[in-house]
Coordinates of C-alpha atoms and ligand atoms in Angstrom, one line a residue:
Chain F
M1 CA 10.8 49.2 11.3
S2 CA 7.7 50.1 12.8
A3 CA 4.4 48.5 14.2
D4 CA 3.1 48.3 10.6
K5 CA 5.9 47.0 8.7
A6 CA 8.5 44.3 9.4
I7 CA 11.3 42.5 7.5
V8 CA 11.0 38.7 7.3
F9 CA 13.2 36.1 5.6
D10 CA 10.7 33.1 5.6
I11 CA 7.4 32.1 6.6
Q12 CA 6.8 28.4 7.1
R13 CA 3.2 27.1 7.3
G14 CA 2.7 23.6 8.5
S15 CA 5.5 23.5 10.8
M16 CA 5.6 20.9 13.6
V17 CA 9.0 21.5 15.1
D18 CA 8.4 25.2 16.4
G19 CA 6.0 24.4 19.4
P20 CA 3.0 22.3 19.8
G21 CA 0.6 21.4 17.1
V22 CA 0.7 22.5 13.5
R23 CA 2.2 26.0 13.3
T24 CA 3.0 28.9 11.1
T25 CA 6.4 30.3 11.9
V26 CA 7.4 33.7 10.9
F27 CA 11.3 34.2 10.7
F28 CA 12.1 37.9 11.4
K29 CA 15.2 39.0 10.1
G30 CA 17.9 40.9 12.2
C31 CA 19.7 39.2 15.2
P32 CA 22.0 41.2 18.0
L33 CA 23.8 37.8 18.5
R34 CA 26.6 36.2 16.4
C35 CA 26.4 32.5 17.4
A36 CA 29.3 30.7 15.6
W37 CA 27.0 27.8 14.8
C38 CA 23.9 29.9 13.5
H39 CA 22.0 27.9 11.1
N40 CA 20.3 31.1 9.7
P41 CA 23.1 33.4 8.7
E42 CA 20.6 35.2 6.4
A43 CA 18.7 36.1 9.6
L44 CA 21.4 38.3 11.1
T45 CA 21.0 41.9 9.4
L46 CA 18.0 44.0 9.4
E47 CA 18.4 44.6 5.7
A48 CA 17.3 42.3 2.7
Q49 CA 20.3 40.6 1.3
T50 CA 20.6 39.6 -2.4
C51 CA 23.3 36.9 -3.3
I52 CA 23.8 34.3 -6.1
S53 CA 23.2 30.6 -5.2
K54 CA 25.5 27.8 -6.1
S55 CA 23.2 27.1 -9.0
G56 CA 23.5 30.4 -10.2
K57 CA 20.1 31.9 -9.3
T58 CA 19.6 35.3 -7.7
K59 CA 18.1 34.9 -4.3
T60 CA 16.9 37.6 -2.0
Y61 CA 16.8 37.0 1.8
G62 CA 14.3 39.4 3.4
E63 CA 11.0 40.8 2.5
T64 CA 9.3 43.8 4.1
L65 CA 5.7 43.0 4.7
G66 CA 3.1 45.1 5.9
F67 CA 1.0 44.0 9.1
K68 CA -2.2 43.2 7.3
E69 CA -0.3 41.2 4.5
L70 CA 1.4 39.1 7.2
W71 CA -1.7 38.7 9.2
S72 CA -3.7 37.5 6.2
Q73 CA -1.1 34.8 5.8
I74 CA -1.2 33.7 9.3
E75 CA -5.0 33.8 9.4
K76 CA -5.3 31.4 6.7
D77 CA -4.4 28.4 8.9
R78 CA -6.5 29.5 11.9
L79 CA -8.7 26.4 11.7
F80 CA -5.7 24.1 11.4
F81 CA -4.3 25.8 14.7
E82 CA -7.4 25.0 16.5
K83 CA -7.7 21.4 15.2
T84 CA -4.1 20.6 16.0
G85 CA -3.6 22.6 19.2
G86 CA -1.2 24.7 17.2
G87 CA -0.7 28.3 16.5
L88 CA 1.7 31.1 15.4
T89 CA 5.3 30.9 16.1
L90 CA 7.5 34.2 16.1
S91 CA 11.0 33.3 15.3
G92 CA 14.2 34.6 13.5
G93 CA 16.8 36.0 13.9
E94 CA 15.6 37.7 17.1
P95 CA 12.0 38.9 16.9
M96 CA 12.4 41.2 19.8
L97 CA 14.5 43.4 17.5
Q98 CA 11.3 44.2 15.6
F99 CA 9.5 44.8 19.0
E100 CA 6.7 47.2 17.9
F101 CA 5.6 44.9 15.2
V102 CA 6.0 41.6 17.2
L103 CA 4.0 43.2 20.0
E104 CA 1.0 44.2 17.7
L105 CA 1.2 40.7 16.1
A106 CA 1.1 38.9 19.4
K107 CA -1.8 41.2 20.6
K108 CA -3.7 40.6 17.6
A109 CA -3.4 36.7 17.8
K110 CA -4.3 36.8 21.6
K111 CA -7.4 38.8 20.6
V112 CA -8.5 36.3 18.1
G113 CA -7.5 33.4 20.2
I114 CA -4.5 32.1 18.1
H115 CA -1.9 30.4 20.5
T116 CA 1.4 32.4 20.1
A117 CA 5.0 31.2 20.9
L118 CA 7.9 33.6 20.9
D119 CA 11.3 31.9 19.9
T120 CA 13.8 34.2 21.5
T121 CA 17.3 34.5 22.9
G122 CA 15.9 36.6 25.8
F123 CA 17.3 39.9 24.3
G124 CA 15.4 43.2 24.6
K125 CA 14.7 45.9 27.3
K126 CA 13.0 44.9 30.5
E127 CA 9.9 47.1 29.7
Q128 CA 9.5 45.4 26.4
W129 CA 9.4 42.1 28.0
Q130 CA 6.9 43.3 30.6
K131 CA 4.6 44.4 27.6
I132 CA 5.0 41.2 25.6
L133 CA 4.9 38.4 28.0
P134 CA 1.2 38.8 28.8
Q135 CA 0.5 38.5 25.1
I136 CA 2.6 35.2 24.7
D137 CA 1.5 31.7 25.4
L138 CA 4.8 29.9 25.3
V139 CA 8.3 31.2 25.5
L140 CA 10.9 29.1 23.3
L141 CA 13.8 30.3 25.3
D142 CA 17.5 29.7 23.8
Y143 CA 19.9 28.7 26.4
K144 CA 23.2 28.7 24.7
H145 CA 25.9 28.8 27.4
S146 CA 26.2 28.9 31.2
D147 CA 29.6 30.8 31.3
S148 CA 29.0 34.4 30.7
E149 CA 32.4 35.1 29.1
L150 CA 32.3 31.8 26.9
H151 CA 28.8 33.1 26.1
R152 CA 30.5 36.3 24.7
K153 CA 33.1 34.3 22.9
W154 CA 30.6 32.2 21.0
T155 CA 27.8 34.4 20.4
G156 CA 29.2 38.1 20.6
V157 CA 26.9 38.9 23.6
S158 CA 27.8 38.1 27.2
G159 CA 25.5 35.8 29.2
A160 CA 25.4 38.4 32.1
S161 CA 23.7 40.7 29.6
L162 CA 20.8 38.4 29.3
D163 CA 20.6 37.4 32.8
L164 CA 18.0 39.9 34.1
N165 CA 15.6 39.2 31.3
F166 CA 16.1 35.4 31.6
E167 CA 15.2 35.9 35.3
F168 CA 12.1 37.9 34.4
I169 CA 10.8 35.4 31.8
L170 CA 11.5 32.4 34.1
N171 CA 9.6 33.9 37.0
S172 CA 6.9 35.3 34.9
G173 CA 4.8 32.2 35.1
V174 CA 4.5 32.1 31.4
K175 CA 5.0 28.7 29.8
V176 CA 8.7 28.2 28.8
R177 CA 10.3 25.7 26.5
L178 CA 14.1 25.7 27.2
R179 CA 15.6 25.3 23.8
C180 CA 19.3 24.3 24.1
P181 CA 21.6 24.2 21.2
I182 CA 24.4 21.6 21.9
V183 CA 27.4 22.2 20.0
P184 CA 30.4 19.9 20.3
G185 CA 33.5 21.9 21.4
V186 CA 31.4 24.7 22.6
N187 CA 28.8 23.6 25.2
N188 CA 28.7 19.9 25.4
T189 CA 30.1 19.7 28.8
N190 CA 28.9 18.5 32.1
E191 CA 28.9 21.9 33.6
H192 CA 26.5 23.3 30.9
F193 CA 24.5 20.1 31.3
E194 CA 24.2 20.8 35.0
A195 CA 23.3 24.4 34.4
I196 CA 20.5 23.4 32.0
G197 CA 19.0 21.4 34.9
K198 CA 19.4 24.3 37.1
M199 CA 17.9 26.7 34.8
A200 CA 14.8 24.5 34.1
R201 CA 14.2 24.3 37.9
R202 CA 14.2 27.9 38.2
T203 CA 11.6 28.0 35.7
R204 CA 8.1 28.5 37.3
N205 CA 6.2 27.0 34.4
L206 CA 8.5 24.8 32.4
E207 CA 6.8 23.0 29.6
L208 CA 10.0 21.2 28.2
I209 CA 13.8 21.1 27.9
E210 CA 14.2 20.6 24.1
I211 CA 18.0 19.7 23.0
L212 CA 18.8 20.9 19.6
P213 CA 21.8 19.0 18.4
Y214 CA 24.4 21.0 16.4
H215 CA 24.0 20.4 12.6
D216 CA 25.9 22.3 9.9
M217 CA 23.1 22.4 7.3
G218 CA 23.3 26.2 7.2
K219 CA 26.9 26.2 6.1
Y220 CA 26.0 26.7 2.6
K221 CA 24.2 29.7 3.4
Y222 CA 27.4 31.4 4.7
A223 CA 29.1 30.6 1.2
E224 CA 26.3 32.4 -0.6
L225 CA 26.4 35.2 1.6
G226 CA 30.2 35.5 1.6
L227 CA 30.5 35.0 5.4
D228 CA 32.9 33.0 7.2
Y229 CA 31.8 29.6 8.9
K230 CA 33.9 29.7 12.0
L231 CA 33.0 26.2 13.2
G232 CA 34.8 23.5 11.4
N233 CA 33.4 20.3 10.5
S234 CA 32.2 19.1 14.0
T235 CA 29.2 16.7 13.6
V236 CA 26.9 15.0 16.2
S237 CA 27.3 11.2 16.3
A238 CA 24.6 8.8 17.6
E239 CA 27.2 8.1 20.4
D240 CA 27.5 11.8 21.1
R241 CA 23.7 11.9 21.5
L242 CA 23.6 9.0 23.9
D243 CA 26.5 10.4 25.9
W244 CA 24.6 13.7 26.3
E245 CA 21.4 11.9 27.0
S246 CA 23.0 10.1 30.0
S247 CA 24.5 13.2 31.3
L248 CA 21.3 15.2 30.9
Q249 CA 19.3 12.4 32.4
K250 CA 21.6 12.7 35.5
Y251 CA 21.0 16.6 35.8
C252 CA 17.6 16.8 34.4
G253 CA 16.2 13.3 35.3
E254 CA 12.8 14.3 36.7
L255 CA 12.2 17.0 34.3
P256 CA 10.6 16.8 30.8
L257 CA 13.3 16.4 28.3
K258 CA 13.4 16.0 24.6
I259 CA 16.4 14.9 22.6
P260 CA 15.6 14.3 18.9
G261 CA 16.8 10.8 17.8
Chain H
M1 CA -22.8 -1.7 -26.3
L2 CA -21.9 -3.6 -23.2
E3 CA -25.4 -5.3 -23.2
E4 CA -24.6 -6.5 -26.6
E5 CA -21.3 -8.3 -25.3
A6 CA -22.7 -9.7 -22.1
G7 CA -26.3 -9.7 -20.5
F8 CA -24.9 -9.8 -17.1
L9 CA -27.7 -12.2 -16.3
A10 CA -26.3 -13.9 -13.1
M11 CA -26.0 -10.4 -11.7
S12 CA -29.5 -9.4 -12.8
L13 CA -30.9 -12.2 -10.9
M14 CA -29.7 -10.9 -7.7
L15 CA -31.5 -7.5 -8.3
D16 CA -35.0 -7.1 -7.1
S17 CA -36.0 -4.8 -9.9
C18 CA -34.6 -7.0 -12.6
V19 CA -36.5 -10.0 -11.1
E20 CA -39.8 -7.9 -10.8
R21 CA -39.4 -6.7 -14.3
A22 CA -38.1 -9.9 -15.7
R23 CA -35.4 -7.9 -17.4
P24 CA -31.6 -8.0 -17.5
M25 CA -29.7 -5.2 -15.9
L26 CA -28.9 -3.2 -18.9
K27 CA -32.2 -3.7 -20.7
G28 CA -34.5 -1.9 -18.5
G29 CA -34.1 -4.0 -15.4
M30 CA -32.5 -1.3 -13.3
E31 CA -34.3 1.3 -11.4
M32 CA -31.5 3.6 -11.5
L33 CA -28.6 3.5 -13.7
G34 CA -25.6 5.7 -13.2
G35 CA -22.3 6.2 -14.9
T36 CA -19.1 8.4 -14.7
L37 CA -16.9 10.0 -17.0
E38 CA -13.3 10.7 -16.0
S39 CA -11.3 13.6 -16.6
Y40 CA -7.5 13.9 -16.4
G41 CA -5.0 16.6 -15.8
N42 CA -7.5 19.0 -14.3
I43 CA -4.9 21.0 -12.5
T44 CA -2.5 21.1 -15.5
V45 CA -5.4 22.9 -17.2
S46 CA -6.4 25.3 -14.5
D47 CA -2.8 26.3 -13.7
S48 CA -2.5 26.7 -17.6
M49 CA -5.7 28.9 -17.6
Y50 CA -4.2 31.1 -14.7
A51 CA -0.8 31.5 -16.7
I52 CA -2.6 32.5 -19.8
N53 CA -4.9 34.9 -18.0
Q54 CA -1.9 36.4 -16.2
L55 CA 0.5 36.8 -19.1
V56 CA -1.8 37.1 -21.9
F57 CA -4.6 39.4 -20.5
E58 CA -3.4 40.8 -17.2
D59 CA 0.2 41.7 -18.0
E60 CA -0.1 41.6 -21.7
A61 CA 3.6 40.1 -21.9
L62 CA 2.7 38.1 -25.2
S63 CA -0.1 37.4 -27.4
M64 CA -2.3 34.2 -27.3
T65 CA -0.7 33.3 -30.9
D66 CA 2.8 33.8 -29.6
Y67 CA 2.1 31.6 -26.5
I68 CA 0.7 28.9 -28.7
K69 CA 3.7 29.0 -30.9
C70 CA 5.9 28.5 -28.0
L71 CA 4.0 25.5 -27.0
D72 CA 4.2 24.1 -30.3
V73 CA 7.9 24.0 -30.1
D74 CA 7.9 22.8 -26.5
F75 CA 9.5 26.2 -25.2
D76 CA 12.5 25.3 -27.2
G77 CA 14.4 28.8 -27.7
H78 CA 11.8 30.4 -25.3
E79 CA 13.7 29.5 -22.0
E80 CA 12.9 32.9 -20.5
L81 CA 9.3 32.4 -21.1
L82 CA 9.5 29.0 -19.5
E83 CA 11.1 30.3 -16.4
K84 CA 8.5 33.0 -16.1
V85 CA 5.7 30.6 -16.5
L86 CA 7.2 28.2 -13.9
D87 CA 7.7 30.9 -11.4
L88 CA 3.9 31.8 -11.6
P89 CA 2.1 30.6 -8.5
K90 CA 0.4 27.3 -8.8
F91 CA -2.5 25.5 -7.5
G92 CA -1.8 23.9 -4.0
N93 CA -0.3 27.1 -2.4
D94 CA -3.7 28.5 -0.9
I95 CA -3.4 31.5 -3.3
D96 CA -7.2 32.4 -4.0
E97 CA -6.5 33.8 -7.6
V98 CA -5.0 30.5 -8.7
D99 CA -7.1 28.1 -6.9
E100 CA -10.3 30.0 -8.2
F101 CA -9.4 28.6 -11.8
A102 CA -9.2 25.1 -10.5
E103 CA -12.7 25.6 -8.9
R104 CA -14.1 27.2 -12.0
L105 CA -12.8 24.2 -14.1
N106 CA -14.1 21.7 -11.6
L107 CA -17.6 23.2 -11.5
H108 CA -17.7 23.6 -15.3
L109 CA -16.8 19.8 -15.8
C110 CA -19.2 18.7 -13.1
K111 CA -22.1 20.5 -14.4
L112 CA -21.5 19.9 -17.9
T113 CA -21.2 16.1 -17.5
R114 CA -24.4 16.0 -15.2
A115 CA -26.4 17.9 -17.8
Q116 CA -25.5 14.9 -20.4
A117 CA -27.2 12.2 -18.4
K118 CA -30.3 12.0 -20.9
L119 CA -27.9 12.1 -23.9
V120 CA -26.2 8.9 -22.6
D121 CA -29.4 7.4 -21.3
L122 CA -28.4 7.3 -17.8
H123 CA -30.1 8.4 -14.6
H124 CA -26.9 10.1 -13.4
F125 CA -23.8 11.0 -15.4
L126 CA -21.0 12.3 -13.0
I127 CA -17.6 13.2 -13.3
V128 CA -14.6 11.6 -11.5
V129 CA -11.0 12.8 -11.0
I130 CA -9.2 9.8 -10.0
N131 CA -6.8 8.9 -12.8
N132 CA -4.5 6.0 -11.2
S133 CA -1.6 6.3 -13.6
A134 CA -3.4 7.2 -16.7
N135 CA -2.0 10.7 -16.2
I136 CA 1.3 9.5 -17.1
T137 CA 0.2 7.8 -20.3
L138 CA -2.0 10.6 -21.4
G139 CA 0.7 13.1 -20.6
A140 CA 3.2 11.3 -22.8
H141 CA 0.9 12.0 -25.7
T142 CA 0.3 15.6 -24.9
G143 CA 2.3 18.5 -26.0
A144 CA 3.6 21.2 -23.7
S145 CA 1.2 23.2 -21.8
A146 CA 0.9 26.6 -20.8
D147 CA 1.6 26.1 -17.2
G148 CA 5.1 25.2 -18.0
R149 CA 4.6 21.4 -18.2
R150 CA 7.0 20.2 -21.1
D151 CA 6.0 18.0 -24.0
G152 CA 5.4 14.3 -22.9
Q153 CA 5.6 15.0 -19.2
P154 CA 2.8 13.6 -17.0
V155 CA -0.4 15.7 -16.5
T156 CA -1.7 16.3 -13.0
N157 CA -3.2 13.4 -11.1
G158 CA -6.6 13.8 -9.8
H159 CA -7.0 17.2 -7.8
T160 CA -3.2 17.1 -6.9
P161 CA -1.0 19.9 -7.6
S162 CA 1.5 19.8 -10.5
T163 CA 4.3 17.6 -8.9
G164 CA 6.5 19.8 -6.7
R165 CA 4.8 23.0 -7.2
D166 CA 3.0 22.9 -3.7
K167 CA 5.6 24.9 -1.6
S168 CA 3.6 26.5 0.9
G169 CA 3.3 23.8 3.5
I170 CA 0.6 21.1 4.1
T171 CA -1.9 23.4 5.5
A172 CA -1.7 25.7 2.3
L173 CA -2.3 22.5 0.4
F174 CA -5.2 21.4 2.3
N175 CA -6.7 24.8 2.1
S176 CA -6.4 24.7 -1.6
I177 CA -8.0 21.3 -1.9
L178 CA -10.8 22.5 0.4
K179 CA -11.7 25.1 -2.1
L180 CA -12.8 22.6 -4.7
S181 CA -16.4 21.6 -4.4
C182 CA -16.9 18.0 -4.0
Q183 CA -20.7 17.6 -4.0
Y184 CA -21.2 17.4 -7.8
H185 CA -18.7 14.7 -8.7
A186 CA -18.4 11.0 -8.1
G187 CA -14.9 11.1 -6.5
A188 CA -11.5 12.9 -6.8
V189 CA -8.3 12.1 -5.5
H190 CA -5.8 14.2 -3.6
N191 CA -2.4 12.8 -3.0
I192 CA -0.7 13.9 0.0
R193 CA 2.9 13.0 0.9
F194 CA 4.3 12.9 4.3
A195 CA 7.9 12.1 5.2
K196 CA 8.5 9.0 7.0
E197 CA 10.4 10.9 9.7
T198 CA 7.6 13.4 10.0
L199 CA 5.1 10.7 10.8
K200 CA 7.5 9.0 13.2
K201 CA 8.2 12.1 15.1
H202 CA 4.8 13.9 14.9
Y203 CA 2.3 11.2 14.6
S204 CA -0.2 13.0 16.9
E205 CA 0.1 16.2 14.9
V206 CA -0.4 14.6 11.5
V207 CA -3.4 12.7 12.7
S208 CA -5.0 15.9 14.1
L209 CA -4.0 17.7 11.0
V210 CA -5.8 15.1 8.7
D211 CA -8.8 15.0 11.1
G212 CA -9.0 18.6 10.8
Y213 CA -9.0 18.5 6.9
F214 CA -11.9 16.0 7.1
S215 CA -13.7 18.1 9.7
L216 CA -13.4 21.1 7.5
G217 CA -15.1 19.4 4.5
G218 CA -12.2 17.4 2.9
A219 CA -13.5 14.5 1.0
Q220 CA -10.7 12.3 0.2
C221 CA -7.1 12.1 0.9
M222 CA -4.5 9.7 -0.4
I223 CA -1.7 9.5 1.9
T224 CA 1.8 8.3 0.8
I225 CA 4.8 8.1 3.1
T226 CA 8.0 9.4 1.5
S227 CA 10.7 6.9 1.6
R228 CA 14.4 7.3 1.4
D229 CA 14.4 6.3 -2.2
E230 CA 12.2 9.2 -2.9
L231 CA 14.6 11.5 -1.3
E232 CA 17.3 10.3 -3.3
D233 CA 15.3 10.8 -6.2
A234 CA 14.7 14.5 -5.0
I235 CA 18.5 15.2 -5.3
A236 CA 18.5 13.9 -9.0
N237 CA 15.1 15.7 -9.8
P238 CA 14.8 18.7 -7.5
Q239 CA 12.2 20.3 -9.7
D240 CA 9.8 17.7 -8.7
Y241 CA 10.2 18.2 -4.9
G242 CA 9.4 22.0 -4.0
H243 CA 7.3 20.8 -1.3
L244 CA 9.9 19.0 0.8
L245 CA 11.1 20.8 3.8
V246 CA 14.0 20.2 6.1
R247 CA 12.3 20.1 9.4
L248 CA 14.5 21.1 12.2
G249 CA 13.5 23.5 15.0
G250 CA 14.0 27.1 14.1
Y251 CA 15.8 26.3 10.8
S252 CA 14.7 27.7 7.5
A253 CA 15.4 25.8 4.2
R254 CA 13.8 24.0 1.5
F255 CA 15.3 20.6 0.6
V256 CA 15.6 21.5 -3.0
D257 CA 17.6 24.7 -2.2
L258 CA 20.3 22.9 -0.5
P259 CA 23.6 22.2 -2.1
K260 CA 24.0 18.5 -3.3
E261 CA 26.3 17.6 -0.5
I262 CA 23.9 18.6 2.0
Q263 CA 21.0 17.0 0.4
Q264 CA 23.1 13.8 0.5
E265 CA 23.7 14.3 4.2
V266 CA 20.0 14.9 4.9
V267 CA 19.2 11.8 3.1
A268 CA 22.0 9.8 5.0
R269 CA 20.5 10.9 8.3
N270 CA 17.3 10.7 7.1
A271 CA 16.6 13.8 9.1
Y272 CA 14.3 16.1 7.1
Ligands
LIG1 S1 20.5 33.8 18.2 FE1 19.9 32.5 16.7 S2 19.6 33.8 14.8 FE2 20.7 34.8 16.2 S3 23.0 34.4 15.7 FE3 22.4 33.0 17.2 S4 21.6 31.1 16.2 FE4 21.6 32.8 14.8

């Protein structure tokens, strides 16, 4: 991949769930992590994947797009971005894996005044973060596990390996929305909830703590792709959410917190 | 004709020009008399024009005669062609080449109708594209069309995309609609559906989005809130619900692509 070509597996226009306002979310393919709960397993590899869906249709995940091609898609909703306080969200996968391209995109958006959010695990080289942060208006930073080794167990990558980048992002002054997937049996513990509060307080420019309750709606994609789904049938009940809410309130009381109902 | 049946005398009494001229409304009493003509299934037609242009003229995949033959038998035995036709882009996805046909048809109908005012003895004669539910009745009497609509299915309603064919998000749909000139007709309907959950969770975004649409020149917008029943219907008739997205942060999926069990779960949770 380069600065003028990228592989993406979806473009969602009119999204209201990936940052403020109405947005176009570009899902970049490729991710260095392997979260057990990942709801986009089609995001993991950097190559296009073809499979047969349950209904017998051939499906291809991943399309290589030129810069101009993708940009023209994004530009189409510019006026709606302005009207709704929305913009562009770079998501994935891990968009930082296609850094050159993503950087160019963010630069271009900045130049024409399109608000840009980067949905990331914090992965990447420090120099890359130094280059990209000034181009980004909002970082949607995934905070998955407060224990470094358990982080490795559940995502394939140790928490410690992301620490420096987290530090850099949180201190940069760029607006951050902490996105916290809560997965029963993985990180629904008081220690983690407490750590979320701490992490949020360390953030110089915190916009929101956004809780993403686990759901297994990505499960069918594993079957399609011939991958193993490692999490069982853990579901999140309304009571679970209430429990989390009271615990999170305890640790994050004064902070802006959003738990979807 | 109407005048022969009823003189509208009581109403005429209330109108200055009728009183001044001492004539009933429809017998020269009116200063200005306008009328409208309704057209139905416009988008069915424009999507069909696009399909014909693409398959017959651009790709030369089949001849017009063969196309018509397939339509005459409602695509029976021509499932491959049907699939191909259905896969072609449709109005409502902000694709200029497709939307252009809708605008060409729109302008053609508007101008042609306006030009007939004298002929029908009116001061104005304009087209309206409103349709209420007549698109269903008329569709029931209309054979298969070149956009992949089967024999007897409803034709499109107003300036609304063919059901379930707007798959590129609400902003794309608004952009498509905005490409249709609205200054030459007497009204057109654009049906937009929002999921109840979306409205509940993202009220201010929806409001600013609709505001934005109007400030960009949108003329009309008929908003319906999708209920749970409709989602259940989506499980049974996925082909009609291509626009339904499962809205969860960072998650990429379209409702109709999900296996049945998950669709049921989504409906049960009402979390789309
Ligand atoms: S970081 Fe995101 S895309 Fe990557 S494996 Fe984890 S959940 Fe999936």
